[in-house]
XYZ file of C-alpha atoms in Angstrom:
613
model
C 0.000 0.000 0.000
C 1.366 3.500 -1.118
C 0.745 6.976 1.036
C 2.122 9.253 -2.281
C -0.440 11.805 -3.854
C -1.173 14.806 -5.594
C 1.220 15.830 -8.428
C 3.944 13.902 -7.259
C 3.810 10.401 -5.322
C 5.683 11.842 -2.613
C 2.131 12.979 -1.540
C 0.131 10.590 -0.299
C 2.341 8.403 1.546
C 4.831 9.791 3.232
C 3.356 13.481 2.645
C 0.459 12.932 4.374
C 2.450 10.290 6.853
C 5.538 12.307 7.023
C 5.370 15.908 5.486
C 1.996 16.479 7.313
C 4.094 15.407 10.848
C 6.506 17.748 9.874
C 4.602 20.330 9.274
C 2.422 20.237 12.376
C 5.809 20.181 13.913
C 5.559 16.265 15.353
C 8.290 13.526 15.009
C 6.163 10.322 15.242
C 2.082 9.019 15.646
C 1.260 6.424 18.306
C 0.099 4.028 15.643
C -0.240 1.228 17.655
C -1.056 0.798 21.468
C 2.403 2.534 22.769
C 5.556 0.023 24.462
C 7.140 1.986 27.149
C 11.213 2.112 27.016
C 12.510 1.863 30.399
C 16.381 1.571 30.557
C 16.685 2.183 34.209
C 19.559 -0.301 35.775
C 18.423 -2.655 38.596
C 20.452 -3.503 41.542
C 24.269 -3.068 41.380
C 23.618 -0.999 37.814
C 22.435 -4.108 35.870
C 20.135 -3.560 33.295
C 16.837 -5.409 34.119
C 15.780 -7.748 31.218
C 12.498 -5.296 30.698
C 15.544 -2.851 29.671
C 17.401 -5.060 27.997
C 14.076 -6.234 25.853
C 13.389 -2.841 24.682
C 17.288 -2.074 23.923
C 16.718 -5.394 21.600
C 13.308 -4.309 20.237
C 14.910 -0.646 19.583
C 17.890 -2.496 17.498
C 15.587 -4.455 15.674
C 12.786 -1.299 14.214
C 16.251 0.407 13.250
C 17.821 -2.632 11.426
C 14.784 -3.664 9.558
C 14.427 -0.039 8.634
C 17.562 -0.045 7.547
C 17.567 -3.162 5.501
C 14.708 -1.787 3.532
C 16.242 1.448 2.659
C 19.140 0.071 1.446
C 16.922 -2.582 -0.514
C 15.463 0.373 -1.995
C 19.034 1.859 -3.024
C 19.722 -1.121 -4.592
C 16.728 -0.545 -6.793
C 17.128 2.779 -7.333
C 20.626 2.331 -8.866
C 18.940 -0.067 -11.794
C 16.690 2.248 -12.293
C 13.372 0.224 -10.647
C 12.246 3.492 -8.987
C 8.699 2.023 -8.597
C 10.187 -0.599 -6.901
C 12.579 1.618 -4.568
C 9.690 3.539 -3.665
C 7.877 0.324 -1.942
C 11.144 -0.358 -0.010
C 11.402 3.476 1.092
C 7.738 3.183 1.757
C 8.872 -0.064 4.166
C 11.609 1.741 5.847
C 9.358 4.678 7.421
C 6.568 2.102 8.164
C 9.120 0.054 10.600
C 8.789 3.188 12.784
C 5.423 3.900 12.306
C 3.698 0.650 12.901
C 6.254 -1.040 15.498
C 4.195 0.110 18.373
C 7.227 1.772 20.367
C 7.196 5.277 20.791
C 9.846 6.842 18.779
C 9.409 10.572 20.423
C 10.996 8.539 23.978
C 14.101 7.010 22.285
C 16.702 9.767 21.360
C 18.272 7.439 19.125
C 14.792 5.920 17.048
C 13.394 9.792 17.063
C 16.792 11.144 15.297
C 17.258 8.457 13.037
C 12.988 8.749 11.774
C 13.610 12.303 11.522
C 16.704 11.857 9.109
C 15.630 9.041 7.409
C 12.248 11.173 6.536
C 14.060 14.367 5.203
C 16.392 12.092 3.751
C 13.311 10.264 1.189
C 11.963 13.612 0.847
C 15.108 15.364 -0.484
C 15.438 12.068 -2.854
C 11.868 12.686 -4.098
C 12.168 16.481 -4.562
C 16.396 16.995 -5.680
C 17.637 20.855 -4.613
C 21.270 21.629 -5.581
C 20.591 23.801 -2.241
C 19.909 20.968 0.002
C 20.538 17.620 -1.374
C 19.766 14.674 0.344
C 22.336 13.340 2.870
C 23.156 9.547 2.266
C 25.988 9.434 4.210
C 24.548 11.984 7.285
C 21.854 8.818 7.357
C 23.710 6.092 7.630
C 25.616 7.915 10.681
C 22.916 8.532 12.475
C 20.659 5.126 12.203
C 24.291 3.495 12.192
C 23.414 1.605 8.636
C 25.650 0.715 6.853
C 25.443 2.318 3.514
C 29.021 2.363 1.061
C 30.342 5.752 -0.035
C 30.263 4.605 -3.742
C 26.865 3.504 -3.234
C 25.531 7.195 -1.616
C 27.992 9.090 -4.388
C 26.265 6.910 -6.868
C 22.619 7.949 -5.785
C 23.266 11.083 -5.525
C 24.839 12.022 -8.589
C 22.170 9.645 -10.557
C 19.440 12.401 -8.755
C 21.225 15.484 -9.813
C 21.151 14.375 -13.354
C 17.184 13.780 -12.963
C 15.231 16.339 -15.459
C 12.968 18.372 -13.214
C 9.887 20.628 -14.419
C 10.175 23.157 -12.174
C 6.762 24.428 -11.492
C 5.363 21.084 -11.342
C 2.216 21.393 -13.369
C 0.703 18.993 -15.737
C 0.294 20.687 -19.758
C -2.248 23.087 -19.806
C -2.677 22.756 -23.620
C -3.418 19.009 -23.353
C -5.743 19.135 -20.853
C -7.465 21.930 -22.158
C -7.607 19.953 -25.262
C -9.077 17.262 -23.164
C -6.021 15.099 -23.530
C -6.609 12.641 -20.867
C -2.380 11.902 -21.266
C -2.083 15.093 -19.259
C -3.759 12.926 -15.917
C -0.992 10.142 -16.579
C 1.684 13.072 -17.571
C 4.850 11.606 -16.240
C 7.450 14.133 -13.696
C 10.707 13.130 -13.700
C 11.896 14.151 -10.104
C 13.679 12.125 -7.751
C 12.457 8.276 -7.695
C 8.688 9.135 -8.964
C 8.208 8.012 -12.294
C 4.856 8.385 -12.380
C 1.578 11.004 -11.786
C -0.868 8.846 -9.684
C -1.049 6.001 -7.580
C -2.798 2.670 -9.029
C -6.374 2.367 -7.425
C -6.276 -1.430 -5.108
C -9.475 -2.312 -7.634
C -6.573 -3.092 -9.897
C -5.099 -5.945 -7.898
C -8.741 -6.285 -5.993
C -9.935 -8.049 -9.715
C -7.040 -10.708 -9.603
C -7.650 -11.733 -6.053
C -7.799 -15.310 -5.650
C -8.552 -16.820 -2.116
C -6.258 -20.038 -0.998
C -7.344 -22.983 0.582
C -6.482 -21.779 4.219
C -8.619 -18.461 3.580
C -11.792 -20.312 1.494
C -11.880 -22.955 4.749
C -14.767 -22.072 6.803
C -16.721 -25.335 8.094
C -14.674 -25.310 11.679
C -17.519 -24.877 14.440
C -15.730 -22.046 15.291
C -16.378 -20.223 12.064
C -19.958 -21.492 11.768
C -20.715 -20.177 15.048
C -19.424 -16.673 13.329
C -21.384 -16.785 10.553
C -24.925 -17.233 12.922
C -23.397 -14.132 14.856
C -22.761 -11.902 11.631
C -25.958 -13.009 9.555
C -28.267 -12.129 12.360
C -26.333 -8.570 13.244
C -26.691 -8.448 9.435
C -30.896 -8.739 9.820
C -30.866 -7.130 12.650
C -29.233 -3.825 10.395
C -26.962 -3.701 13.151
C -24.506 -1.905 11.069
C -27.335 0.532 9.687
C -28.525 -1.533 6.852
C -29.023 -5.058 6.437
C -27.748 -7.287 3.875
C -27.633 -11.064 3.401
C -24.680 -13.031 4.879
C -22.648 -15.176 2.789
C -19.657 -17.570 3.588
C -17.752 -15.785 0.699
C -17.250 -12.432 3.380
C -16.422 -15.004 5.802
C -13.590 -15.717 3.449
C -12.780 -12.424 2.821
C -12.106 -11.933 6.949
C -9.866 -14.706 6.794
C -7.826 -13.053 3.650
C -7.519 -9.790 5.916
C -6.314 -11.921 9.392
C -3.785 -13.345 7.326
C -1.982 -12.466 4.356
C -3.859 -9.063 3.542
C -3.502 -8.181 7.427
C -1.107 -5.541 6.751
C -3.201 -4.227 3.825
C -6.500 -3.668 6.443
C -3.929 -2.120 8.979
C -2.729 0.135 6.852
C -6.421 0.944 5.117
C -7.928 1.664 9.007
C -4.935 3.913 9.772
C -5.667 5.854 6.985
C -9.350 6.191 7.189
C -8.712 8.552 10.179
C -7.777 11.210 7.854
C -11.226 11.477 6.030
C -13.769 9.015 7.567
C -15.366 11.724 9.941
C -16.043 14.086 7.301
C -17.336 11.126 4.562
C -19.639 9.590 7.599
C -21.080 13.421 8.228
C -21.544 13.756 4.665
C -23.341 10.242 4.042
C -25.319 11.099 6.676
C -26.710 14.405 5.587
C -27.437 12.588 2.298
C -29.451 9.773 4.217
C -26.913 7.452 3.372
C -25.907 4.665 6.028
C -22.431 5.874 7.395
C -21.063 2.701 7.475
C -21.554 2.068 3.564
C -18.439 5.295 3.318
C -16.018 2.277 4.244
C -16.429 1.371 0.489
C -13.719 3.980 0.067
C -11.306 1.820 1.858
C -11.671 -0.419 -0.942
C -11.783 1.962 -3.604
C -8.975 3.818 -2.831
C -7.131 2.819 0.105
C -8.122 6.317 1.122
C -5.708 7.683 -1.425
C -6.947 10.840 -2.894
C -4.633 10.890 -5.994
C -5.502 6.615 -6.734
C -6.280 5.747 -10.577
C -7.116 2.805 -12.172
C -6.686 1.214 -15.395
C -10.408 2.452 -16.123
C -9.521 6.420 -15.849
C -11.239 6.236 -12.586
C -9.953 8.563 -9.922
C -9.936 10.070 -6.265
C -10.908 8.782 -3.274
C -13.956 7.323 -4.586
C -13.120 6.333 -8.135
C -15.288 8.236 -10.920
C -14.772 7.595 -14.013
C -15.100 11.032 -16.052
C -18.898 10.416 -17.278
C -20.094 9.384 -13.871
C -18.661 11.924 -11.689
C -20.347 14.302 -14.739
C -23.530 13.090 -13.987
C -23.115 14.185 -10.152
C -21.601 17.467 -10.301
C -18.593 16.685 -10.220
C -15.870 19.158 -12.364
C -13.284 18.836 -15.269
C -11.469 21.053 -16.725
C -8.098 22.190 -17.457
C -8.235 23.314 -13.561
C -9.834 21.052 -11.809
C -10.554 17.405 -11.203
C -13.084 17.276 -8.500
C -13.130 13.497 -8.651
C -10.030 14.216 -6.561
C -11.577 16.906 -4.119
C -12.271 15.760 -0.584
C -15.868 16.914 0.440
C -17.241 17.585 -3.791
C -16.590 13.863 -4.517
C -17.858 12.522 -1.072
C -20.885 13.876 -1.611
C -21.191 12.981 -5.003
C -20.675 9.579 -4.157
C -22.938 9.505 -1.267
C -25.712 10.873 -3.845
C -24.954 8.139 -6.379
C -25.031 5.468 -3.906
C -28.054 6.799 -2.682
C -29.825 6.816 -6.356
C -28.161 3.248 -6.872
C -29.889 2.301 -3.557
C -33.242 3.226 -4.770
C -33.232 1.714 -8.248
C -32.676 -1.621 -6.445
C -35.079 -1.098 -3.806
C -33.065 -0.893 -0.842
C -30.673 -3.208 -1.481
C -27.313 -1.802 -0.848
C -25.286 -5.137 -2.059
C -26.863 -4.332 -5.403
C -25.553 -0.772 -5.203
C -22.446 -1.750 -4.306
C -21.861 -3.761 -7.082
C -23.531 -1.214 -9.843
C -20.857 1.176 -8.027
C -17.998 -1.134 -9.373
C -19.552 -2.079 -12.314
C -22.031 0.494 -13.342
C -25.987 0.009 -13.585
C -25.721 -1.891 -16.887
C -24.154 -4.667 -16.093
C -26.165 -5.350 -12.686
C -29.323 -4.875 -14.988
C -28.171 -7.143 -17.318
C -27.159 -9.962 -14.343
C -30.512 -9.724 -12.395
C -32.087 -10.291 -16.019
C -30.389 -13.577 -16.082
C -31.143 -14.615 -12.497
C -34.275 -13.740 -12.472
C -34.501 -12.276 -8.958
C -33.023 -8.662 -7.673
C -30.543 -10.917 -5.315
C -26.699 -9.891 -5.185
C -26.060 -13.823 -4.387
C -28.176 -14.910 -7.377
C -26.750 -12.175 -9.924
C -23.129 -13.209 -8.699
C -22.573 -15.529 -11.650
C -22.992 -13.047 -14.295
C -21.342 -10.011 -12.719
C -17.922 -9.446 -13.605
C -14.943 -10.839 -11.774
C -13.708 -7.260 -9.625
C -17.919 -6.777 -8.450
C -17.845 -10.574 -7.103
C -14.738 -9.692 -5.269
C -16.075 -6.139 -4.308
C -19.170 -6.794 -2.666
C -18.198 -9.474 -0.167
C -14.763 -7.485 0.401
C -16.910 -4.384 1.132
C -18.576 -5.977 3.889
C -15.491 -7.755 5.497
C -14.276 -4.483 5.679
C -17.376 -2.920 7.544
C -17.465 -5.752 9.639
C -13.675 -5.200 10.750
C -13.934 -1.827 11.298
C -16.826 -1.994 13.159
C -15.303 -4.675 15.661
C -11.485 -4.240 15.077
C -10.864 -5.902 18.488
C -12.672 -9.137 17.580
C -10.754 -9.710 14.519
C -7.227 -8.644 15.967
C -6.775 -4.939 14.625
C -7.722 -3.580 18.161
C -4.304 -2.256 18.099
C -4.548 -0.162 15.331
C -5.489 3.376 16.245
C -6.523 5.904 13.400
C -4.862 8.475 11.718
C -6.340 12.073 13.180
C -8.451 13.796 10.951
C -7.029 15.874 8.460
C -7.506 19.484 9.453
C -7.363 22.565 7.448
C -9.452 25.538 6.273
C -11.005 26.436 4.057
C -11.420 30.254 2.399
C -12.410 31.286 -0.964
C -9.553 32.982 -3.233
C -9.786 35.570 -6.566
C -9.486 34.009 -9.638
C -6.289 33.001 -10.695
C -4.636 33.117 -6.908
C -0.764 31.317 -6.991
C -0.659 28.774 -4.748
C 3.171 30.042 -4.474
C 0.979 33.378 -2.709
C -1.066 30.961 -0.727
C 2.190 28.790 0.585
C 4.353 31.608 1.394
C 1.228 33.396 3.234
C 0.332 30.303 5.356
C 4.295 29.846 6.091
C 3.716 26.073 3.909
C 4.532 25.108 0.782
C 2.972 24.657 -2.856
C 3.584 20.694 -2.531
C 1.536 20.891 0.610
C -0.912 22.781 -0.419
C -1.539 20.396 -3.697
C -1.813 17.898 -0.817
C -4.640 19.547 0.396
C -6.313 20.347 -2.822
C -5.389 17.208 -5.187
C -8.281 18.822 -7.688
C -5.840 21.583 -8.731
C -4.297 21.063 -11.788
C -1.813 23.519 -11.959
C -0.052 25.842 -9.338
C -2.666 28.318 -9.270
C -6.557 28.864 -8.513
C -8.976 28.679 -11.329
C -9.990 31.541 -13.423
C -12.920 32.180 -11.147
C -13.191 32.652 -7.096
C -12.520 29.066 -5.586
C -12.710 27.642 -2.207
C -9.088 26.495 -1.353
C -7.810 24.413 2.113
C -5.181 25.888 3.843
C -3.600 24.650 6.734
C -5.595 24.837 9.878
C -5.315 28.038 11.637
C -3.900 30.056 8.591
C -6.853 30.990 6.722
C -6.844 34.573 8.499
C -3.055 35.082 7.476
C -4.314 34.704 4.220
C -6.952 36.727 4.202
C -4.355 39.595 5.416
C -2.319 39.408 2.667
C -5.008 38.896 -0.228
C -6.320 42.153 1.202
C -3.074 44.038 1.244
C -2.476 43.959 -2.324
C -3.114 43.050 -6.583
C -0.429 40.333 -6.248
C -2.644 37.275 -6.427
C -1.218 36.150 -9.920
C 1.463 37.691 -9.619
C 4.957 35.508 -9.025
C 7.049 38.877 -9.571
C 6.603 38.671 -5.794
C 7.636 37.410 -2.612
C 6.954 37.428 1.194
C 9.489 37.690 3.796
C 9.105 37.389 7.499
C 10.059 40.554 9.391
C 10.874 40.795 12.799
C 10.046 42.969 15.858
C 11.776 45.993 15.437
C 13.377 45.317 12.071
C 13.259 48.523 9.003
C 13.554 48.717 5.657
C 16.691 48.908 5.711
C 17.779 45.546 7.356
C 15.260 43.538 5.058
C 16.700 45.263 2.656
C 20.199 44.315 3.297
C 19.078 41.057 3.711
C 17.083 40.061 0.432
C 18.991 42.414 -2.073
C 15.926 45.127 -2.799
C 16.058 48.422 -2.284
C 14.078 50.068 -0.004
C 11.988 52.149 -2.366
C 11.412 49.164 -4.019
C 10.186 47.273 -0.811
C 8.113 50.367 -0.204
C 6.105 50.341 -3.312
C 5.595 46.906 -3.016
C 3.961 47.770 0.205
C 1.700 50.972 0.519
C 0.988 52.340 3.781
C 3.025 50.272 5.702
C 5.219 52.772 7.391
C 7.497 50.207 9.399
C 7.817 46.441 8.659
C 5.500 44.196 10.161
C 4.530 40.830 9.848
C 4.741 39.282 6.580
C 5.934 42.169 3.483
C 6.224 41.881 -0.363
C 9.189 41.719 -1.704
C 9.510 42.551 -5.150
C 11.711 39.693 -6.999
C 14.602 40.866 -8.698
C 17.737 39.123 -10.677
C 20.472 38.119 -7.950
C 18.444 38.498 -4.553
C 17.845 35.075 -3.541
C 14.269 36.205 -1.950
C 12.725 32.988 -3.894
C 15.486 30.592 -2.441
C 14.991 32.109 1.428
C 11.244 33.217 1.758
C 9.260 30.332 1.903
C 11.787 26.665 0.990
C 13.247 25.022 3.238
C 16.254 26.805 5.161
C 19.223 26.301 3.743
C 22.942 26.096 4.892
C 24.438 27.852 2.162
C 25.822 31.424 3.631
C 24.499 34.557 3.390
C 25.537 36.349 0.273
C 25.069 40.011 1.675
C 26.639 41.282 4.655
C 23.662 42.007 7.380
C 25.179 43.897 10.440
C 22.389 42.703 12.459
C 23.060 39.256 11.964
C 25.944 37.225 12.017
C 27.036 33.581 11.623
C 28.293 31.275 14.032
C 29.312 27.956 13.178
C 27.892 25.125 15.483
C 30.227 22.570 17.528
C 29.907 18.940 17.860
C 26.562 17.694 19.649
C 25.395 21.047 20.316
C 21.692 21.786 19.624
C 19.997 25.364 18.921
C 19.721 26.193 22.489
C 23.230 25.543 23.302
C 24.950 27.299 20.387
C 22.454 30.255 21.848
C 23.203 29.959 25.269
C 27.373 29.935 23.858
C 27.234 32.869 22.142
C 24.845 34.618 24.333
C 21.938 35.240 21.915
C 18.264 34.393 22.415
C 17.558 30.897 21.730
C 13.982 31.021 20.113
C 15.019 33.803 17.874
C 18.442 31.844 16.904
C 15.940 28.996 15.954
C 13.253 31.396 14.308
C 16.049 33.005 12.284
C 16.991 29.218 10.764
C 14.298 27.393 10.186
C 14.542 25.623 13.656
C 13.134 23.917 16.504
C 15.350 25.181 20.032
C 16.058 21.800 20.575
C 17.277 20.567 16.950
C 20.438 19.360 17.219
C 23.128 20.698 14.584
C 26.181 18.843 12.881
C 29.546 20.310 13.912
C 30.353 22.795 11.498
C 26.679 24.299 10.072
C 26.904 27.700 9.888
C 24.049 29.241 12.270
C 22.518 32.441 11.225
C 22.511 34.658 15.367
C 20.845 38.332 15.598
C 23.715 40.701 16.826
C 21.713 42.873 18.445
C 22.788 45.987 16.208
């Protein structure tokens, strides 16, 4: 199972697993029910074998994380990027699903850190910051060859990279539907979107162990599920068949890790699908259909053209509303294409007369075919038209309501461990036509990959030609507001912000970013002194777009600033010690550089420290 999204598949794995962490400023989620590390000695200093368990344990999450990574290395160097991506995927989900609590272990917490910026500097290449091979394997203590990291590296310079990121907008204005499968060349992605699960979800085949279900045991299940099935204990009733009993059996075994994953991820958007199914009279359970869908991917495609979270194909998601242009997809938008699928289900539901295994299936399949199968069986019965559906709508249906039935009782079918992700959060203002996300990002102190996270119906880097409701992250949609009201700038990339600092003029920012101050002064009317976030106009030579909104950098400053100066940081220190060293104020050393107080620095970065002047 893949996290990537959006136009990149950085994005919906480790963007929304990893970038999103970073963002909200957190090294780790509890995935599973947390394993305290005590390494307290017992009498006479010896370790007590609790200790000496979890020393083991922590050993073991960092080797197998580290096996994987360099697995993915190795793939990466003959050019099976797909391939390295799984592995990469691997090594992050050691940490994340190994039920110890990397924020308590120094060790585990520095090495997840690296190892994310580490895949994320592979997936995006800067000549500014490149990825850190070697930085890595010193930190997790993997073993990774020089030639191997020189190798990688140089192999990711050499990548072509568009550098806006945006599909063609004269194919898909053309209605080109290449430009949805239009390939980006960065890093290890080789390709747009992720495959939808419905692709491998038609080639299922059940084995022996998993199609077994006569033990006593599993008959006394059925009786339990078919009459909590009658009963509509799960908000609508359906009729029980052994082939869902199967389908459990697939998910406690060998597609365990894919239902793990699958309920972890359903945190993110299953409060705001079950609000939306039920303002549509839909039953809120039936919204688990997008685990099988999409895996709760956003970005997911199959073979069929279909796409988002809940897998329209271009003439259905039509038919509900749902937009396509050289804009926007809404089949990817989070609450349009919820509720369009609520409303189809819904109209599915009531051509069938209630029976929601038959809308299921004409979900997968489309009306036609179900028409065409309860023709031939001669009764409206999912278990009767079964022979003459198609193979992926036999495996569908009953997989559907394995799923429900799991998520409804994770305990009882041993995913009680498994805690969901939390709910995506963000907010959500409307723009002018034609806003730049680059605006939006640099505004809401985030970035224009993060923001396509947010909004995977955006097609390009800006707004459409017409106001549109964007998500920001929570608790910025104000600081946006600010600055769309401060100025004409909206499609304008001529421009930049800066932060400014309390106290700072014109004249320091202009030191700083290369601009004179007239200039900064025009590019912000009535603002006597700097404050909060200005316009800076962008001119050849400043560096304003490499230093306003990226990531910081440890490249020195080109122009002299007298209030600042740079301090270069000594082995094992972190923020607040260089700080406390040179006698400067350690929150705004850490403001200044992109930092948290208690980052800790590699001996020799050069640390950007107001002077005072």
């Amino acid at each position: 199972m893949r996290f990537y999204s959006n136009n990149t598949r950085f994005n919906t794995r480790l963007f929304s697993l990893a970038v999103l962490l970073l963002l909200t400023g957190l090294s780790s989620v509890p995935v599973f029910a947390q394993v305290t590390i005590n390494t307290s000695g017992g009498r006479n200093g010896a370790k007590t074998e609790q200790a000496e368990q979890a020393e083991a344990r922590i050993r073991q999450i960092s080797g197998d994380s580290g096996k994987f990574f360099r697995q993915g290395l190795d793939k990466l160097q003959n050019n099976q990027r797909n391939e390295a991506r799984e592995e990469f995927d691997k090594s992050v989900e050691v940490f994340l699903m190994s039920g110890v609590n990397v924020q308590r272990d120094r060790g585990l917490r520095e090495c997840y850190n690296e190892l994310i910026e580490t895949v994320y500097r592979m997936e995006f290449p800067s000549g500014q910051q490149p990825a850190n091979l070697r930085r890595l394997s010193t930190i997790c203590n993997w073993e990774i060859r020089d030639e191997v990291a020189d190798g990688i590296m140089d192999m990711l310079r050499r990548s072509p990279v568009d550098p806006e990121g945006v599909d063609s907008l004269a194919s898909a204005a053309a209605g080109d539907d290449q430009a949805d499968v239009a390939q980006l060349a960065i890093g290890f992605s080789d390709q747009k979107f992720e495959p939808s699960p419905l692709d491998d979800l038609s080639k299922l085949q059940l084995n022996a162990d998993e199609i077994d279900v006569d033990s006593p045991e599993a008959q006394y299940e059925y009786e339990v599920i078919r009459t909590a099935a009658a009963n509509k204990s799960l908000g609508f009733s359906f009729q029980m068949h052994k082939l869902v009993q199967q389908y459990l059996n697939y998910y406690r075994g060998r597609g365990r890790r894919t239902m793990e994953v699958g309920l972890y991820r359903s945190g993110f958007f299953m409060t705001m699908a079950r609000q939306i199914f039920r303002e549509e009279s839909v039953p809120e359970n039936v919204a688990w259909l997008g685990q099988v869908e999409s895996a709760w991917k956003p970005t997911a495609q199959s073979w069929a053209k279909a796409a988002g979270l809940w897998q329209f194909i271009p003439g259905t998601g039509a038919r509900f509303g749902l937009k396509r242009t050289a804009h926007v997809d809404e089949r990817r938008s989070f609450e349009q294409a919820t509720r369009a699928s609520a409303q189809y289900l819904k109209f599915l539901a009531n051509r069938y007369g209630g029976n929601w295994e038959l809308a299921m299936a004409a979900y997968n399949c489309g009306e036609g075919n179900v028409d065409r199968a309860i023709r031939r069986a001669g009764v409206s019965n999912f278990w009767a038209a079964y022979p003459y559906l198609p193979q992926e709508t036999r495996n569908y249906v009953p997989n559907i309501l394995a799923t429900i039935l799991i998520a409804n009782n994770p305990q009882q079918y041993g995913f009680g461990h498994i805690r969901p992700a939390p709910r995506l959060r963000y907010d959500r203002l409307k723009v002018p036509p034609s806003t730049s996300l680059n605006l939006i990002a640099q505004a809401s102190d985030s970035s224009v990959d993060y923001l396509r996270y947010l909004n995977p119906e955006l097609r390009t880097n800006s707004t459409p030609p017409e106001q549109y409701v964007v998500r920001v992250p929570a608790g910025k949609a104000n600081d946006v507001v600010a600055i769309l009201k401060r100025g004409s700038f909206v499609k304008d990339d001529s421009k930049r912000l800066a932060n400014s600092s309390k106290g700072e003029t014109w004249e320091s920012i202009s030191n700083r970013t290369g601009v004179t101050v007239a200039e900064l002064k025009s590019a912000n009317p009535g603002m006597k002194v700097p404050r909060g976030k200005v316009f800076v106009p962008v001119v050849e030579g400043n560096n304003v777009a490499a230093t306003s909104y990226t990531r910081p950098t440890t490249k020195p400053v080109v122009k002299k600033d007298p209030s600042v100066k740079i301090v270069k940081a000594k082995s094992g220190e972190t923020v607040k010690k260089l700080a406390e060293r040179v006698g400067a104020s350690a929150v705004e050393v850490a403001k200044m550089n992109g930092l948290y107080v208690n980052s800790r620095l590699n001996a020799g970065r050069e640390i950007r420290v107001p002077t005072g002047k």
